[in-house]
GROMACS .gro file of C-alpha atoms in nm:
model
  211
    1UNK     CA    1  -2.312  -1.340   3.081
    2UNK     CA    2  -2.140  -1.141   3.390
    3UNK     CA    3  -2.351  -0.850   3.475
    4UNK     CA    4  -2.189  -0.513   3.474
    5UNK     CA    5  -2.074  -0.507   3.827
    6UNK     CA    6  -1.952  -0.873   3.903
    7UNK     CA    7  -1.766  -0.861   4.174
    8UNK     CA    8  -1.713  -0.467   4.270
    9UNK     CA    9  -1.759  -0.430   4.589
   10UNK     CA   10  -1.966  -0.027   4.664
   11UNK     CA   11  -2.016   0.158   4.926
   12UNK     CA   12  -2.325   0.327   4.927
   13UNK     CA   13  -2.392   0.642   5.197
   14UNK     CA   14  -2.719   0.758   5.264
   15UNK     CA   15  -2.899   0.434   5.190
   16UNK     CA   16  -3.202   0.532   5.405
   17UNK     CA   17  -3.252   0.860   5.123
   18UNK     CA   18  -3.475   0.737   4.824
   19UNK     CA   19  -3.166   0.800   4.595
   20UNK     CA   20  -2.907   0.629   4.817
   21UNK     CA   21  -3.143   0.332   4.880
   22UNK     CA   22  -3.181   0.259   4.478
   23UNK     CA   23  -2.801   0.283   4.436
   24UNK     CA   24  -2.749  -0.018   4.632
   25UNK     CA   25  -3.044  -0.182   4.490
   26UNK     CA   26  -2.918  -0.137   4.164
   27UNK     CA   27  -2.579  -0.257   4.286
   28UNK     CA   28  -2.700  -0.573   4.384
   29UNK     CA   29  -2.877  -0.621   4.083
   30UNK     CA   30  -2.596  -0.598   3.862
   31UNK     CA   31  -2.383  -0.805   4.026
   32UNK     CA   32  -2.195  -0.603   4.306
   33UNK     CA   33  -2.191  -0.626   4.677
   34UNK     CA   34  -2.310  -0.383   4.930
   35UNK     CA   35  -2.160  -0.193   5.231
   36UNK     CA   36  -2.405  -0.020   5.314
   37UNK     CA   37  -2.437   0.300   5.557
   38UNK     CA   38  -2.738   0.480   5.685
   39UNK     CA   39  -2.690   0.793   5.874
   40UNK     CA   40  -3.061   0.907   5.748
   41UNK     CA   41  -3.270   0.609   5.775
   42UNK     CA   42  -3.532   0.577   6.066
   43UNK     CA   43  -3.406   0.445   6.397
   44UNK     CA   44  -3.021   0.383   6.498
   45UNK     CA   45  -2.726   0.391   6.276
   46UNK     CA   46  -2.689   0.005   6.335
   47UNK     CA   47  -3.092  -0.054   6.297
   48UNK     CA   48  -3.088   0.115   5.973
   49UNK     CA   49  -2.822   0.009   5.825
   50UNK     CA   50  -2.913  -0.390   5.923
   51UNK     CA   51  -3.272  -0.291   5.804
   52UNK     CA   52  -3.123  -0.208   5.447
   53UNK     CA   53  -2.858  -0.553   5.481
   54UNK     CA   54  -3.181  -0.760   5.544
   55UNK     CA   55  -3.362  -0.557   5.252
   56UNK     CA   56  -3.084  -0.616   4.998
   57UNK     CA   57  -3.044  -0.984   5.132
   58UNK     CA   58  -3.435  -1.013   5.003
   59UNK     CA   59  -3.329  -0.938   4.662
   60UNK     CA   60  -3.053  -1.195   4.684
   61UNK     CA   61  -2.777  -0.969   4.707
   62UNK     CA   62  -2.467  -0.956   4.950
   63UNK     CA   63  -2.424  -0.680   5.207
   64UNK     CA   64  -2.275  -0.548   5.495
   65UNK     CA   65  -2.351  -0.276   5.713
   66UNK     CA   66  -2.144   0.019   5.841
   67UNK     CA   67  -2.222   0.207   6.148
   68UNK     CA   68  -2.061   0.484   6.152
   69UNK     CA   69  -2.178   0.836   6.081
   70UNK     CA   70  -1.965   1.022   5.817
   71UNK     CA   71  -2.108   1.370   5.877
   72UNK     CA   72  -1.983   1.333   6.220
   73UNK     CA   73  -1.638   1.346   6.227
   74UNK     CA   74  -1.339   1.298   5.963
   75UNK     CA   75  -1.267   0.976   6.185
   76UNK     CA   76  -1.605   0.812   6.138
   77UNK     CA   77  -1.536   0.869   5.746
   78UNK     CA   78  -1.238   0.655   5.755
   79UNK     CA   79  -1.420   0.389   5.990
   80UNK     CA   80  -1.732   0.376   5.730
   81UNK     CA   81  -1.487   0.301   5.444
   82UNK     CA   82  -1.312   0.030   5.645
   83UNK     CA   83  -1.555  -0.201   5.699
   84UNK     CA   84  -1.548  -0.291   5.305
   85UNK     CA   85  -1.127  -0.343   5.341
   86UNK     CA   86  -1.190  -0.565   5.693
   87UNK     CA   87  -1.442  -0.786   5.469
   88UNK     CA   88  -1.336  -0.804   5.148
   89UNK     CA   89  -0.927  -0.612   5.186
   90UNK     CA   90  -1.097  -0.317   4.924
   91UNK     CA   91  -1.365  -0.141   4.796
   92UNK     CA   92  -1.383  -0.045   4.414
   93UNK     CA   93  -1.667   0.221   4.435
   94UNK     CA   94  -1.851   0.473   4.668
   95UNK     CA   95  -2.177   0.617   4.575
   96UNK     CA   96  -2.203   0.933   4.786
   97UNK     CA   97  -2.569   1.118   4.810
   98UNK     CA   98  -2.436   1.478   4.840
   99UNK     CA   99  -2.712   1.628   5.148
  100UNK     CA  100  -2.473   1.884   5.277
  101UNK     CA  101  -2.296   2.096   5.030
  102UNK     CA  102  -1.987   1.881   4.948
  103UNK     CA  103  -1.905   1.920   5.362
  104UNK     CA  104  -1.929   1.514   5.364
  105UNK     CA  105  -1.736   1.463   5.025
  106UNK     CA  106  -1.459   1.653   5.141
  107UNK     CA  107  -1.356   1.475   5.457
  108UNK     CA  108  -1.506   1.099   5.195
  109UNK     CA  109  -1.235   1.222   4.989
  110UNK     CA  110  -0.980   1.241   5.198
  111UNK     CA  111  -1.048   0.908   5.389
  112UNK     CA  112  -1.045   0.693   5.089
  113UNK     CA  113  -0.742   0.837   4.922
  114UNK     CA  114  -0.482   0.622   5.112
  115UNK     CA  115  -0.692   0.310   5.093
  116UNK     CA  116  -0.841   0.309   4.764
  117UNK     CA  117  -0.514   0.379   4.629
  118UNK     CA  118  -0.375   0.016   4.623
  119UNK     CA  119  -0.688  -0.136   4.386
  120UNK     CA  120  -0.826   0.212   4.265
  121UNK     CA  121  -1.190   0.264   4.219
  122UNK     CA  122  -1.423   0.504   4.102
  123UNK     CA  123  -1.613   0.790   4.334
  124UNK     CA  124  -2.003   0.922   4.202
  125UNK     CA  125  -2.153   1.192   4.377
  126UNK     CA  126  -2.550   1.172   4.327
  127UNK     CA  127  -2.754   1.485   4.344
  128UNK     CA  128  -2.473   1.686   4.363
  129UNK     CA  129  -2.498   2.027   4.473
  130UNK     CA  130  -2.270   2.351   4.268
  131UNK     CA  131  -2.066   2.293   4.588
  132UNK     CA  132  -1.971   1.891   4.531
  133UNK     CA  133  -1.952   1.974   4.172
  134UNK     CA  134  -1.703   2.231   4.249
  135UNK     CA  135  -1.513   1.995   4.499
  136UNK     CA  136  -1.488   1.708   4.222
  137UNK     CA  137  -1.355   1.916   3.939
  138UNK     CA  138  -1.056   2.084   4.232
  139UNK     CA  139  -0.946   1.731   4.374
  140UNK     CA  140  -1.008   1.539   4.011
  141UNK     CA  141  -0.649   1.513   3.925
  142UNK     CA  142  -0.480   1.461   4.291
  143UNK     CA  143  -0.710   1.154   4.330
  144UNK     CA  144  -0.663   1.026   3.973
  145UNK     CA  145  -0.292   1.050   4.042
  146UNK     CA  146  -0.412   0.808   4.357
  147UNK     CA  147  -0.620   0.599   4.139
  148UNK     CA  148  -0.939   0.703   4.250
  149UNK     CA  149  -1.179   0.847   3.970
  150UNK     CA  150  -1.442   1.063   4.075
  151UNK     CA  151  -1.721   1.212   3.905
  152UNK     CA  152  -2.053   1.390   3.982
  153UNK     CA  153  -2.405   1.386   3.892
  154UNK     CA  154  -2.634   1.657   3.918
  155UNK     CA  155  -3.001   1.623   3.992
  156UNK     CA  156  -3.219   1.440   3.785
  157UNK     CA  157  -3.526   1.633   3.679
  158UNK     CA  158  -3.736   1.384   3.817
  159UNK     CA  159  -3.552   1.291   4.132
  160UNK     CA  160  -3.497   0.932   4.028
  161UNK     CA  161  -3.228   0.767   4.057
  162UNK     CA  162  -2.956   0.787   3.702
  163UNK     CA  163  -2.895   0.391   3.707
  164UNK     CA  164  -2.732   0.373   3.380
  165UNK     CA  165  -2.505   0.632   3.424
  166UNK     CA  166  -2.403   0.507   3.810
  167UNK     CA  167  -2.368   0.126   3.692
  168UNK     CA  168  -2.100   0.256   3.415
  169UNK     CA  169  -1.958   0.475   3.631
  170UNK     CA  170  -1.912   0.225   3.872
  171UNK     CA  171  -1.781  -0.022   3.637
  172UNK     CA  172  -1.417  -0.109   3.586
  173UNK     CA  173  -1.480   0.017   3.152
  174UNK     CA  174  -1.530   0.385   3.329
  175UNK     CA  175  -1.150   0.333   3.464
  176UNK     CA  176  -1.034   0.204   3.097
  177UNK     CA  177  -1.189   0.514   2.965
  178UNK     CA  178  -1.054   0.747   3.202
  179UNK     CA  179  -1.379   0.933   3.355
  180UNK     CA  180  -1.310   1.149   3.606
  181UNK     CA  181  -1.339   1.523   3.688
  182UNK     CA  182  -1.697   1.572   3.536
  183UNK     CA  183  -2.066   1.687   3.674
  184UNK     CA  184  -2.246   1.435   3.381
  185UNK     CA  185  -2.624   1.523   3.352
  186UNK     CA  186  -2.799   1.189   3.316
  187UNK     CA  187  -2.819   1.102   2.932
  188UNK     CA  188  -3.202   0.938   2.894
  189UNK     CA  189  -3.288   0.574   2.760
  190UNK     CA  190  -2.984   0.486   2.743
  191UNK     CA  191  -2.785   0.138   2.865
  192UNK     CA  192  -2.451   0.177   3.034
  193UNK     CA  193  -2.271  -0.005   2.723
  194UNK     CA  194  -2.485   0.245   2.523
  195UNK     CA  195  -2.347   0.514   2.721
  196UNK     CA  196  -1.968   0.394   2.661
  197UNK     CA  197  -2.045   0.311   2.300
  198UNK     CA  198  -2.129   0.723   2.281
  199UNK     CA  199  -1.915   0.822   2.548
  200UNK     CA  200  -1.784   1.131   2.340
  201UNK     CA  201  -2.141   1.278   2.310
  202UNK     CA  202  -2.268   1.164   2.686
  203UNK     CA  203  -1.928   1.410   2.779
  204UNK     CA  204  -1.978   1.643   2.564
  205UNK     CA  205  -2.267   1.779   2.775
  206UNK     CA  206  -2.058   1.721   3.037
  207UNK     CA  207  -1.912   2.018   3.264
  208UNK     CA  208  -1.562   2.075   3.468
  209UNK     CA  209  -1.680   2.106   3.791
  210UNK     CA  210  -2.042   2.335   3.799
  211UNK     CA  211  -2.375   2.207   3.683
   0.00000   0.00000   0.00000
């Protein structure tokens, strides 16, 4: 039986943050492939980055690292994303850990528009702030007109990671359905064919754009 993300290919940001670092574990383990990037971990860029690689490698996943640094310049966003297009010619998700106010998810936006836009794919913003929320629900419908769905999460009450939520949303049935534009609190004990099986009540406590 495939596993949920067999053969999507995610970028995950922030992998040295708790949050970030079980996003790409949790990619791996359902099936997907890393590129991972790790402008928070200890160290370099590159020695953080190769640290998580080798970690995710462990666990018998595939993964690549990206060196560059996307809160540094609007350039080094569109570097980060093409490492996954040099390796594999496209990425189908990004996992973004939101650590500055939607500043990053702005210029992430932006930088994956004109690539993404050939395959689509699916954008989750993880512990978003009012500010990312705000920033998804504005720029929902330009990037679903380029194929790119994006969504946000707000912070768990526990500060764990939402895994069921981020595996669906990350999943091509999440395009099928059509999720985008939403800040979706994490529904609890629930599987992410649960969640699409009760999609209509998992949105329902769903807001446009604010937490």
């Amino acid at each position: 039986m495939s596993k949920i993300l067999h053969e999507r290919i995610v970028l995950v940001t922030d992998t040295g943050d708790e949050l970030g670092a079980a996003a790409a574990y949790e990619v791996v383990a359902n099936g997907g492939s890393v590129v991972a990037n790790d402008p928070v971990g200890a160290g370099t860029l590159r020695a953080a980055a190769d640290a998580m690689v080798a970690s995710l490698k462990r666990r018998d996943g595939y993964a690549i690292p990206s060196y560059k640094n996307p809160r540094k310049s609007f350039r080094d966003c569109i570097d980060m994303i093409q490492v996954g297009f040099d390796r594999w010619f496209w990425i189908s998700g990004i996992v973004h850990v939101d650590r500055d106010n939607g500043k990053t998810l702005q210029d992430i936006l932006r930088a994956a528009s004109h690539p993404m836009k050939e395959w689509g794919g699916s954008l989750v913003v993880l512990n978003a702030s009012p500010q990312a929320c705000a920033v998804i629900a504005e720029q929902a419908q330009t990037c679903r007109e380029g194929r790119l769905l994006i969504n946000a999460i707000p912070p768990t009450k526990d500060g764990a990671l939402p895994a069921s939520l981020v595996d669906y949303l990350m999943s091509p049935e999440a395009i099928r359905d059509n999720v985008y534009g939403k800040t979706i609190p994490s529904p609890k004990d629930m599987t992410p064919q649960q969640i699409r099986d009760n999609l209509a009540a998992v949105l329902a406590g769903a807001t446009e754009g604010e937490e």
